[in-house]
XYZ file of C-alpha atoms in Angstrom:
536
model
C -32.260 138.705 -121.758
C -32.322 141.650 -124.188
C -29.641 143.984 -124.149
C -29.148 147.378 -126.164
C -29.762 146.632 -129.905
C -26.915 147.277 -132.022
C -27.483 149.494 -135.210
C -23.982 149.839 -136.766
C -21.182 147.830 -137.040
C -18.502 148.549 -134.029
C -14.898 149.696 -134.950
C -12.708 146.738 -133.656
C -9.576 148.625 -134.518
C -8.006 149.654 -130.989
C -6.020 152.749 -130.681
C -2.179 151.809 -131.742
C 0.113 150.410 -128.986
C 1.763 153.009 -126.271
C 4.813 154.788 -127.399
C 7.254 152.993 -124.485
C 9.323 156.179 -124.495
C 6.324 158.242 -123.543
C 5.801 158.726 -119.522
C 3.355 156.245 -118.405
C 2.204 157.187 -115.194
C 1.882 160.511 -113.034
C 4.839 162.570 -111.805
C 5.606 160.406 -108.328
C 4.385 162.158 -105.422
C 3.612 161.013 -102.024
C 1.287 161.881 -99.079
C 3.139 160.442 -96.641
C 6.736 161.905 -97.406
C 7.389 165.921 -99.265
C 10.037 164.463 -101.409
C 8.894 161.123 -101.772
C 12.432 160.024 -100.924
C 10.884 158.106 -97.327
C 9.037 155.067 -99.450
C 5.937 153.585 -97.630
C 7.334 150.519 -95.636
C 6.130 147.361 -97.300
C 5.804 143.762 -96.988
C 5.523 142.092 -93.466
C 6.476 144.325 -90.428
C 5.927 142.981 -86.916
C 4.434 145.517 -84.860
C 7.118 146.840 -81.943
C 7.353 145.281 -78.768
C 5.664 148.526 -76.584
C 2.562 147.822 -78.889
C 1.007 145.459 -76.780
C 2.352 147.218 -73.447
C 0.592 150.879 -74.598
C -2.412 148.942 -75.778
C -1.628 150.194 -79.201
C -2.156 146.784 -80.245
C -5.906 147.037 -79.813
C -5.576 150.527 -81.687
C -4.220 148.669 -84.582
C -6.351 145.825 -84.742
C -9.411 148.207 -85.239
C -7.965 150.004 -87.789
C -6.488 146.986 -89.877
C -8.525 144.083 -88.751
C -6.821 140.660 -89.481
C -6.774 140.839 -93.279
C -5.595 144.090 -93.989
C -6.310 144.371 -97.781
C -4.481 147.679 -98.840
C -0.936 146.623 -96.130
C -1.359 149.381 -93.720
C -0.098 147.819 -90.932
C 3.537 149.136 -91.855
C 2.334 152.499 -91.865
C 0.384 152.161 -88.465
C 3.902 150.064 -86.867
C 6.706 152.872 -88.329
C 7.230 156.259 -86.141
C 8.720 159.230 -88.348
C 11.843 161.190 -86.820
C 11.646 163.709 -89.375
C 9.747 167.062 -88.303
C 9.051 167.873 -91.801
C 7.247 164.882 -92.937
C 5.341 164.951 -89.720
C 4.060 168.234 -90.606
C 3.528 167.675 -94.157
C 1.256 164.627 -92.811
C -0.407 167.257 -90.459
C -1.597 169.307 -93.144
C -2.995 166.532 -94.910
C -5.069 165.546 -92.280
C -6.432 169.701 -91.681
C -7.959 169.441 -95.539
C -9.419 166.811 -94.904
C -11.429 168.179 -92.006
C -13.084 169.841 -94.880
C -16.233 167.562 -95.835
C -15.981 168.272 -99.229
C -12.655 167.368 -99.656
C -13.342 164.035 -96.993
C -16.487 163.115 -99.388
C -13.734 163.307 -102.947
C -10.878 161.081 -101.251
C -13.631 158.754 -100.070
C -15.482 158.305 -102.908
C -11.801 157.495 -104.530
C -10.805 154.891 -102.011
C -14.349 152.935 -102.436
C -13.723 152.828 -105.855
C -10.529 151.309 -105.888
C -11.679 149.091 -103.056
C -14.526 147.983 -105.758
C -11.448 147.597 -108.768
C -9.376 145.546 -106.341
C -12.181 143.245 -105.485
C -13.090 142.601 -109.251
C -9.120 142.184 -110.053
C -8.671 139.833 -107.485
C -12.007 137.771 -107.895
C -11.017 136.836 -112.177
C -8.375 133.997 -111.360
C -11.390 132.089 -109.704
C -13.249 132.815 -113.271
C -12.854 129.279 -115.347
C -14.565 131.005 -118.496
C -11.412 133.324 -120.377
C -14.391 135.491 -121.537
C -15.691 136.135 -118.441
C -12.730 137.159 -117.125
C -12.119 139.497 -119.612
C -15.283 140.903 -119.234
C -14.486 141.354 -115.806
C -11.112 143.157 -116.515
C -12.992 146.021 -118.865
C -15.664 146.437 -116.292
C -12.611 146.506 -113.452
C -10.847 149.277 -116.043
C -13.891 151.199 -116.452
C -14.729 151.914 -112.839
C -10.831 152.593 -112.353
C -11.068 155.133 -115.237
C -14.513 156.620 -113.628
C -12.887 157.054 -109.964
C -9.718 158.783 -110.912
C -12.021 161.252 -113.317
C -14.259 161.767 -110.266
C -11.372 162.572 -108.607
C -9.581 164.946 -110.352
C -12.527 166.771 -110.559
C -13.611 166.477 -107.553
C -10.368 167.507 -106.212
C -10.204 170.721 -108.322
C -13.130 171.925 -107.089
C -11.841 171.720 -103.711
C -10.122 174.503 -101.551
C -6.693 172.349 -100.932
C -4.151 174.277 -98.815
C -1.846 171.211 -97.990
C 1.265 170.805 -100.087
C 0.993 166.896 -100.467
C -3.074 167.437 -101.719
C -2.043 169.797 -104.197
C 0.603 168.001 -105.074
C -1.694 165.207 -105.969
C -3.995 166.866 -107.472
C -1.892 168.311 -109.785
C -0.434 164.589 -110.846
C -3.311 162.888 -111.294
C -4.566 165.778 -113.476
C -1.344 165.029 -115.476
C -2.024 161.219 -115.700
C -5.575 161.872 -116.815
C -4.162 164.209 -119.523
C -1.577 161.598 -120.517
C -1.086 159.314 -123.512
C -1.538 156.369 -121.447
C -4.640 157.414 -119.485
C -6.561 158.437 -122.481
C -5.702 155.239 -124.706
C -7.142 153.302 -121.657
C -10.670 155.398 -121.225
C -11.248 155.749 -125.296
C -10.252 151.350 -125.580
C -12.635 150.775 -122.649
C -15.602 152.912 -123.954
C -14.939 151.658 -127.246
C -15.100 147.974 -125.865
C -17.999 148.671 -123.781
C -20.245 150.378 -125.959
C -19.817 147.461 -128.248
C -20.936 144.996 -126.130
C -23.789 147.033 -124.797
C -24.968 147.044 -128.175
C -25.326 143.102 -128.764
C -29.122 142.080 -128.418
C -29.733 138.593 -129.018
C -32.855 136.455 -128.481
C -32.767 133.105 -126.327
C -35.520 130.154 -126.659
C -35.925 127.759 -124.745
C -37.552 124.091 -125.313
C -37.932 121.626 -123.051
C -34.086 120.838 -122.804
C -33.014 122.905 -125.973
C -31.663 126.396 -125.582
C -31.427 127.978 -128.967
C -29.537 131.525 -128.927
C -30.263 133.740 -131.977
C -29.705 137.713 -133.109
C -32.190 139.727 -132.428
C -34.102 140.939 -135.604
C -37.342 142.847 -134.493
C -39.224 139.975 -132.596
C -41.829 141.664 -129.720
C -40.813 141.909 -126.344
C -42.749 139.713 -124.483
C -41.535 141.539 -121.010
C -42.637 144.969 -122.644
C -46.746 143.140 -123.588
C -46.619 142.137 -120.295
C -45.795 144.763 -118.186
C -48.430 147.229 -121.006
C -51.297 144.959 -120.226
C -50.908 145.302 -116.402
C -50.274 148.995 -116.864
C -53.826 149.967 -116.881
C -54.661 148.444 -113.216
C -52.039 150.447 -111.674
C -53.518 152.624 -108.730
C -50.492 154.442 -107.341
C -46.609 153.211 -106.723
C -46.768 149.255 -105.785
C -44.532 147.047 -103.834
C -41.827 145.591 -106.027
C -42.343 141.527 -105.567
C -39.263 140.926 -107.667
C -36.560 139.165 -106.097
C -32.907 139.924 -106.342
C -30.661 136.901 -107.420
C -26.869 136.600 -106.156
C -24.440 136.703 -109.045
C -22.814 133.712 -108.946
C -18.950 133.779 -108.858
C -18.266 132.290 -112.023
C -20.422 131.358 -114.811
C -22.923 128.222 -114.626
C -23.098 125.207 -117.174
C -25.689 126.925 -119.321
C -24.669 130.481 -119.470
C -20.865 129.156 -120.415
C -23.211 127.397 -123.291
C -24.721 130.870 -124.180
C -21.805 132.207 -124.426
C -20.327 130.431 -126.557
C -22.766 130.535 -128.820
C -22.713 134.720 -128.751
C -19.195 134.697 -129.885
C -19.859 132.752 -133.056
C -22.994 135.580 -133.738
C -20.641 138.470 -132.858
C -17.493 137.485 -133.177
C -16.185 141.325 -134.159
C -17.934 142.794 -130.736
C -16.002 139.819 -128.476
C -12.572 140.090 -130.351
C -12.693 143.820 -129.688
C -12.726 142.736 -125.720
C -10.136 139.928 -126.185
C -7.983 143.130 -127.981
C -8.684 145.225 -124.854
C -7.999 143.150 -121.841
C -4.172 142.344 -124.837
C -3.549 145.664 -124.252
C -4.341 146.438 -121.133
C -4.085 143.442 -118.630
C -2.011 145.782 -116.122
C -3.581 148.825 -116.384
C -3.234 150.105 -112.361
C -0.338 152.056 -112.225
C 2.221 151.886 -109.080
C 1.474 155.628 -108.432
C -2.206 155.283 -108.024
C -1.806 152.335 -106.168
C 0.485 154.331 -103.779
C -2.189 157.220 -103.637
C -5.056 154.471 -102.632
C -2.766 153.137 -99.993
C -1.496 156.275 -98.056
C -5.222 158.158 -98.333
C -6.917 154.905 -96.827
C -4.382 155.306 -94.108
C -5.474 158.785 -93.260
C -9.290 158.003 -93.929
C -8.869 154.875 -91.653
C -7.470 156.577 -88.921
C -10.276 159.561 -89.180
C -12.596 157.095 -89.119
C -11.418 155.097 -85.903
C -11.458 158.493 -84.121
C -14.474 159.613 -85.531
C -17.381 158.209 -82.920
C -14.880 160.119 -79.866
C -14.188 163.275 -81.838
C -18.616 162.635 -81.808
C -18.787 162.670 -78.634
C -16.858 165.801 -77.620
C -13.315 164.071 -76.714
C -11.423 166.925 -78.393
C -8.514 165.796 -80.521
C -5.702 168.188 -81.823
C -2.653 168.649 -84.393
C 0.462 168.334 -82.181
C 3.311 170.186 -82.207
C 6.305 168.553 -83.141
C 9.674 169.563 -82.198
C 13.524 167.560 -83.023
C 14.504 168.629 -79.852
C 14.091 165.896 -76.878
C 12.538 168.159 -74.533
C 9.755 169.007 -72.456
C 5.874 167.413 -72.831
C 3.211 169.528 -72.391
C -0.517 167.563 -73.619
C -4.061 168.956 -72.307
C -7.261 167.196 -72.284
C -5.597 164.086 -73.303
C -6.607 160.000 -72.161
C -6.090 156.791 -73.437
C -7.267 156.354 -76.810
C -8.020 152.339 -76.768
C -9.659 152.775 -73.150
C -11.981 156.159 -75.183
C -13.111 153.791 -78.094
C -14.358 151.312 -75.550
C -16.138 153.356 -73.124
C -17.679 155.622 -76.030
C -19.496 152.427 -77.653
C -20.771 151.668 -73.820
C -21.986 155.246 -73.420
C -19.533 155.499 -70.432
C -17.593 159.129 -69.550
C -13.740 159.477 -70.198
C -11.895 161.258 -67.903
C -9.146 163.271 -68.992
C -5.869 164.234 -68.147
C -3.300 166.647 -68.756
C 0.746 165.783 -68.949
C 3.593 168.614 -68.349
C 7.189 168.071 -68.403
C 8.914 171.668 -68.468
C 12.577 173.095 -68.182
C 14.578 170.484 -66.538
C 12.183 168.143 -65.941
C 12.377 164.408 -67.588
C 10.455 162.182 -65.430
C 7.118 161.918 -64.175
C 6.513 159.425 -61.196
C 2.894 158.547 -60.418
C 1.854 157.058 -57.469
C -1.612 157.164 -55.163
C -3.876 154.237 -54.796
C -4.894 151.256 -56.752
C -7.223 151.518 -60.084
C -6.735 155.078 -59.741
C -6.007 155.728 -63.398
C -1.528 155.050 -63.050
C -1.468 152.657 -65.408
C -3.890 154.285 -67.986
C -1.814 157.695 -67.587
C 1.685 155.659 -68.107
C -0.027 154.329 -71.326
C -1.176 157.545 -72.768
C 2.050 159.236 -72.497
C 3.345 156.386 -74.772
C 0.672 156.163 -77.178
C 0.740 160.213 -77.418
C 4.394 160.042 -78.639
C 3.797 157.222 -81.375
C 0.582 158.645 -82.419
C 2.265 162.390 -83.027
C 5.246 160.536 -84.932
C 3.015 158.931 -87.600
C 1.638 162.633 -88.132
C -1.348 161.636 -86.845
C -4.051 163.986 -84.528
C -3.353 163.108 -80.968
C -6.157 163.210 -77.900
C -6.073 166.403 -76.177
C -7.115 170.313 -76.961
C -2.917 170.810 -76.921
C 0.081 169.104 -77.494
C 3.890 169.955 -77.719
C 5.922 166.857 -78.637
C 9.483 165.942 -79.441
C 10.474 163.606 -81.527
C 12.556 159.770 -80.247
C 14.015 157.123 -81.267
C 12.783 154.354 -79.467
C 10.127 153.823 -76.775
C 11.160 151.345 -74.266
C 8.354 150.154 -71.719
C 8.069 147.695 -68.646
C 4.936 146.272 -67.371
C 5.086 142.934 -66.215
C 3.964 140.091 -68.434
C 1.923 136.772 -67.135
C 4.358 134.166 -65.765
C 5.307 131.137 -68.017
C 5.425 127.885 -66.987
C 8.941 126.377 -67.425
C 10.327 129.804 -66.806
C 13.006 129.693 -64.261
C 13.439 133.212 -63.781
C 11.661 134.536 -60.731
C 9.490 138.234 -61.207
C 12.555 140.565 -59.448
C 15.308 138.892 -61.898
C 12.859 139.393 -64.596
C 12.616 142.606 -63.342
C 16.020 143.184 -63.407
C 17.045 141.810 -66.811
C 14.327 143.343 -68.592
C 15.529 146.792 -67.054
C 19.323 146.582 -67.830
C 18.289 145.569 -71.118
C 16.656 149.127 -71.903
C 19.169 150.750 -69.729
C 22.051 149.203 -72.312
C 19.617 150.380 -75.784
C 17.872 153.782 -74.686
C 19.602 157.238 -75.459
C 18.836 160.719 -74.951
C 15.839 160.521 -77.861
C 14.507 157.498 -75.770
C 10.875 157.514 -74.239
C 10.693 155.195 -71.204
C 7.618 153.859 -69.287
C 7.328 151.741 -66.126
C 4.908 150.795 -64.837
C 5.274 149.057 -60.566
C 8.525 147.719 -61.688
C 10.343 146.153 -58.807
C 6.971 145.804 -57.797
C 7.404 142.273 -56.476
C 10.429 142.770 -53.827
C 10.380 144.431 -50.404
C 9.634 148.216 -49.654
C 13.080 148.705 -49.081
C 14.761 146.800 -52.337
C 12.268 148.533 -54.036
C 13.131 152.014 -52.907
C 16.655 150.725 -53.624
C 16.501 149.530 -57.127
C 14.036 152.290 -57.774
C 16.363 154.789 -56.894
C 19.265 153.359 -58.662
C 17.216 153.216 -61.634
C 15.999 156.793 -61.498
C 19.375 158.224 -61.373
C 20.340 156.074 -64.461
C 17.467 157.717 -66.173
C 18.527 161.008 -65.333
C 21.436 160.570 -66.741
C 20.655 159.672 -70.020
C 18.361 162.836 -69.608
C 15.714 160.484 -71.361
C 11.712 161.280 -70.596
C 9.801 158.817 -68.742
C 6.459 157.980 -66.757
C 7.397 155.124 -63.556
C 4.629 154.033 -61.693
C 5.073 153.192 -58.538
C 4.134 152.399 -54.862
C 7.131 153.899 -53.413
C 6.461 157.280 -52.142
C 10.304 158.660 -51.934
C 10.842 157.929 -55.718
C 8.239 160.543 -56.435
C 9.869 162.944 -53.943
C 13.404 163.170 -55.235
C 12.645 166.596 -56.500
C 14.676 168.356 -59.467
C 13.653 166.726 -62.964
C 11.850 164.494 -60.779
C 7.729 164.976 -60.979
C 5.570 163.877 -58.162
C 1.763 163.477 -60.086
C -0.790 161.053 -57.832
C -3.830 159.758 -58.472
C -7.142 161.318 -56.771
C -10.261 159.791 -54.729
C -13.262 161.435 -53.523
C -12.525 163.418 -50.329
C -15.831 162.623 -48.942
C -15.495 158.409 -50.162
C -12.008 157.690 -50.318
C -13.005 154.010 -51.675
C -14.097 156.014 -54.793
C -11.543 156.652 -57.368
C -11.625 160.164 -59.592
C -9.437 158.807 -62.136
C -7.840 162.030 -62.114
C -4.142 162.533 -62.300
C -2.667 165.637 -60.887
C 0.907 167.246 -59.332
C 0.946 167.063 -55.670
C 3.485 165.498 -53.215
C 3.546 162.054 -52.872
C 1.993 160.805 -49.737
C 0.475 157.840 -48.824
C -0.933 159.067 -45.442
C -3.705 161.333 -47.112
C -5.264 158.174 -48.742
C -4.858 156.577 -45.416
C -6.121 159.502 -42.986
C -9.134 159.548 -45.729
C -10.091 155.612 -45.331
C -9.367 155.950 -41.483
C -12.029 159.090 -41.545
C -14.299 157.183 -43.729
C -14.250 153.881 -41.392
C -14.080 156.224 -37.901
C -10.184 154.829 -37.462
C -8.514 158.430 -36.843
C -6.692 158.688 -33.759
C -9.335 161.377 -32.894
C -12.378 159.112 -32.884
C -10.574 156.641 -31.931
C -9.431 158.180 -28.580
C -13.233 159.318 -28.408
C -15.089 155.816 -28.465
C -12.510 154.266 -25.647
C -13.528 157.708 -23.409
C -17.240 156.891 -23.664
């Protein structure tokens, strides 16, 4: 191996040590929060409890996967109540519709990605120079993606706030004392070390490791004889080696021995990795967290927003009133039937004036359930600022979403499904308020028509008290029919093949005997037809 020759003498005199009273990082600004006053959650958070019920589990597993190396999952679990930040996030999310600006912020969060991995792979490094050689090269592609950045950024047509905001910090970071000790201590380091060439023999079981002082390049005579039978570009027959993790037997050998023949070039690195062993500062650490959650999510929408499902910047209001979504459907269900090539139906959702609570009914696999879930996910998705499925949206803000579906029975569990029922129920009843979004989904399901109208009822008017908004399922045609802030929405079939669902959701009264008039038509069971076969 030949590296760059060396023709002077390197300057192994770092730059003097950081004036502590000096600023050493960025003014602190935040793309999640305007006054960086709301700090990113941290540490362990346990997604909520209607996760699982609005599928949003699935939505979070895709974004985070199981390891979740930059800690998003807080930032995925935690809904904002704040308008403001929600619309700060908003406009974060418009720039970087722009491709050019999408293309800077990437490039940024790939190189971090790359400094993380080579910070976290040098305590599995035995060799201490090794290691440090891995901390300069980790500093030097740190240094390289924040410059990229802050040019690539001022380039850039940025109209949101928290963008701007950052830009304008990291171009004070890059101007700073700190900054510009680190880049000159790193090239300084670096160019040193590319400048070492050294010569290594190698006889029978000797390896003898020398300077390099003019001796022919045997890989140059080679590759100069061959020259002349070149016809054209050939195929390169070379093979690519893996690095190995950490250094091998002989190279820790070689290694040792360059130190001893350039011991100025090697102390210079020892100085540098003294100086700056923590060189990632909390503030850019924060900015590579809270743009991978943006990127992440643009990227899990990406292949639908491909394949026309429109998506759209809701509006958010503090006020706990109406819901008015169109062109909106399930977003876990979308992902899924995208990658199969399958269509998504969609669906609008309206809650106006008085109303507060939309009951679906019609018949089964008709789309309920999937509707009940997208009015949840809709509400959690808008509160993390994020773009929510549909061409429109008007949203208010909540405190808590309570939802009921029923959960696979336990063995050892003594409670039977309508106490379940019923506990689970009074439970939200005691913790919703006003701000509260409710979902249900055939709850009292599992008791008689009547109970069920009974409980339903009771439970409706309980709702409508705490003037919360809510989507129930249900089989029970009068709950849907109770009129006021009461909705009646029911799922659709094919006139013409009743058996065949349209998955479409739409305002009508509730009435089980069209489904059942269309199967009797279908199967010649009308009265009509009826009466005609027994006169034949």
């Amino acid at each position: 191996m030949v590296p760059a020759q060396r023709t002077t003498q390197p300057d192994v005199s770092m730059a003097p040590p950081l004036d502590t009273t000096h600023p050493s990082s960025a003014e602190r600004v935040s793309l999640l929060c305007p006054d960086a006053a709301l700090p990113a959650p941290g540490g362990p958070v346990a997604p909520p409890a209607y996760f699982r019920d609005l599928n949003l589990d699935q939505v979070l597993d895709a974004l985070v996967g199981s390891a979740d190396p930059r800690g998003l999952t807080p930032l995925f679990c935690t809904p904002v109540r704040d308008t403001g930040v929600l619309r700060y996030r908003q406009e974060v999310f418009a720039d970087l519709h722009d491709d050019a600006v999408l293309a800077v912020v990437a490039d940024f969060t790939a190189g971090m990605s790359e400094v993380t991995r080579l910070l976290a792979s040098l305590p599995g490094r035995r060799d201490a120079r090794e290691r440090h050689g891995g901390l300069l090269d980790a500093a030097s592609r740190y240094v390289a993606a924040l410059t990229r950045l802050d040019e690539g950024l001022g380039s850039c047509r940025l109209r949101s706030p928290g963008l701007r905001r950052v830009r304008d910090a990291i171009g004070g970071y890059r101007a700073s004392q700190e900054f510009s000790r680190l880049d000159a201590d790193a090239a300084r380091a670096r160019r040193a070390l590319e400048e070492v060439r050294y010569c290594v023999r190698v006889r029978g079981l000797v390896v003898e490791v020398s300077r390099y002082q003019g001796q022919p390049d045997f890989s140059e005579e080679v590759a100069g004889t061959f020259r002349r039978f070149q016809q054209g570009q050939a195929r390169d027959y070379r093979l690519t080696y893996r690095s190995a993790p950490v250094l091998g037997h002989v190279a820790s050998l070689v290694l040792d021995q360059l130190v001893r023949l350039f011991p100025d070039e090697f102390a210079m690195l020892e100085e540098f990795c003294a100086r700056h062993s923590e060189f990632v500062t909390e503030q850019v650490s924060q900015l590579d967290r809270e743009l991978a959650f943006f990127l992440t999510y643009l990227d899990y929408i990406a292949p639908m927003r491909s394949a026309g499902l429109p998506f759209c910047r809701p509006e958010v209001s503090d006020e706990p009133g109406g819901v008015l979504v169109e062109d909106t459907f399930d977003l876990a269900l979308a992902r899924k039937l995208v990658a199969e090539g399958a269509p998504v139906v969609l669906n609008s959702i309206r809650m106006t004036g008085e109303e507060r609570i939309l009951v679906v009914s019609g018949p089964n696999q008709g789309g309920k359930t999937t509707y009940a879930r997208t009015f949840g996910q809709l509400h959690h998705l808008a509160a993390l600022g994020c773009p929510v499925p549909g061409s429109a949206a008007e949203l208010g803000v909540f405190d808590h979403i309570f939802c009921h579906f029923h959960s696979a029975e336990r063995v050892g569990d003594l409670r039977g499904r309508l106490e379940d029922d019923l506990v689970r129920v009074r439970r939200i009843l005691e913790e919703m308020t006003e701000r509260s979004i409710v979902v249900l989904n055939e709850t009292f399901s599992s008791t008689t028509l009547e109970d069920a109208r009974f409980l339903g009822t009771k439970l409706l008017e309980q709702l409508l008290d705490r003037r919360v908004r809510a989507v129930y399922v249900s089989f029970v045609d009068e709950l849907a029919n109770l009129g006021g802030p009461v909705v009646s929405l029911v799922s659709q079939v094919v006139p013409e093949d009743p058996a065949q669902r349209t998955l479409r959701i739409v305002r009508a009264r509730a009435d089980g005997l069209a489904y059942a008039q269309a199967l009797a038509e279908k199967y010649g069971l009308t009265y009509q037809l009826l009466r005609k076969e027994l006169d034949r």
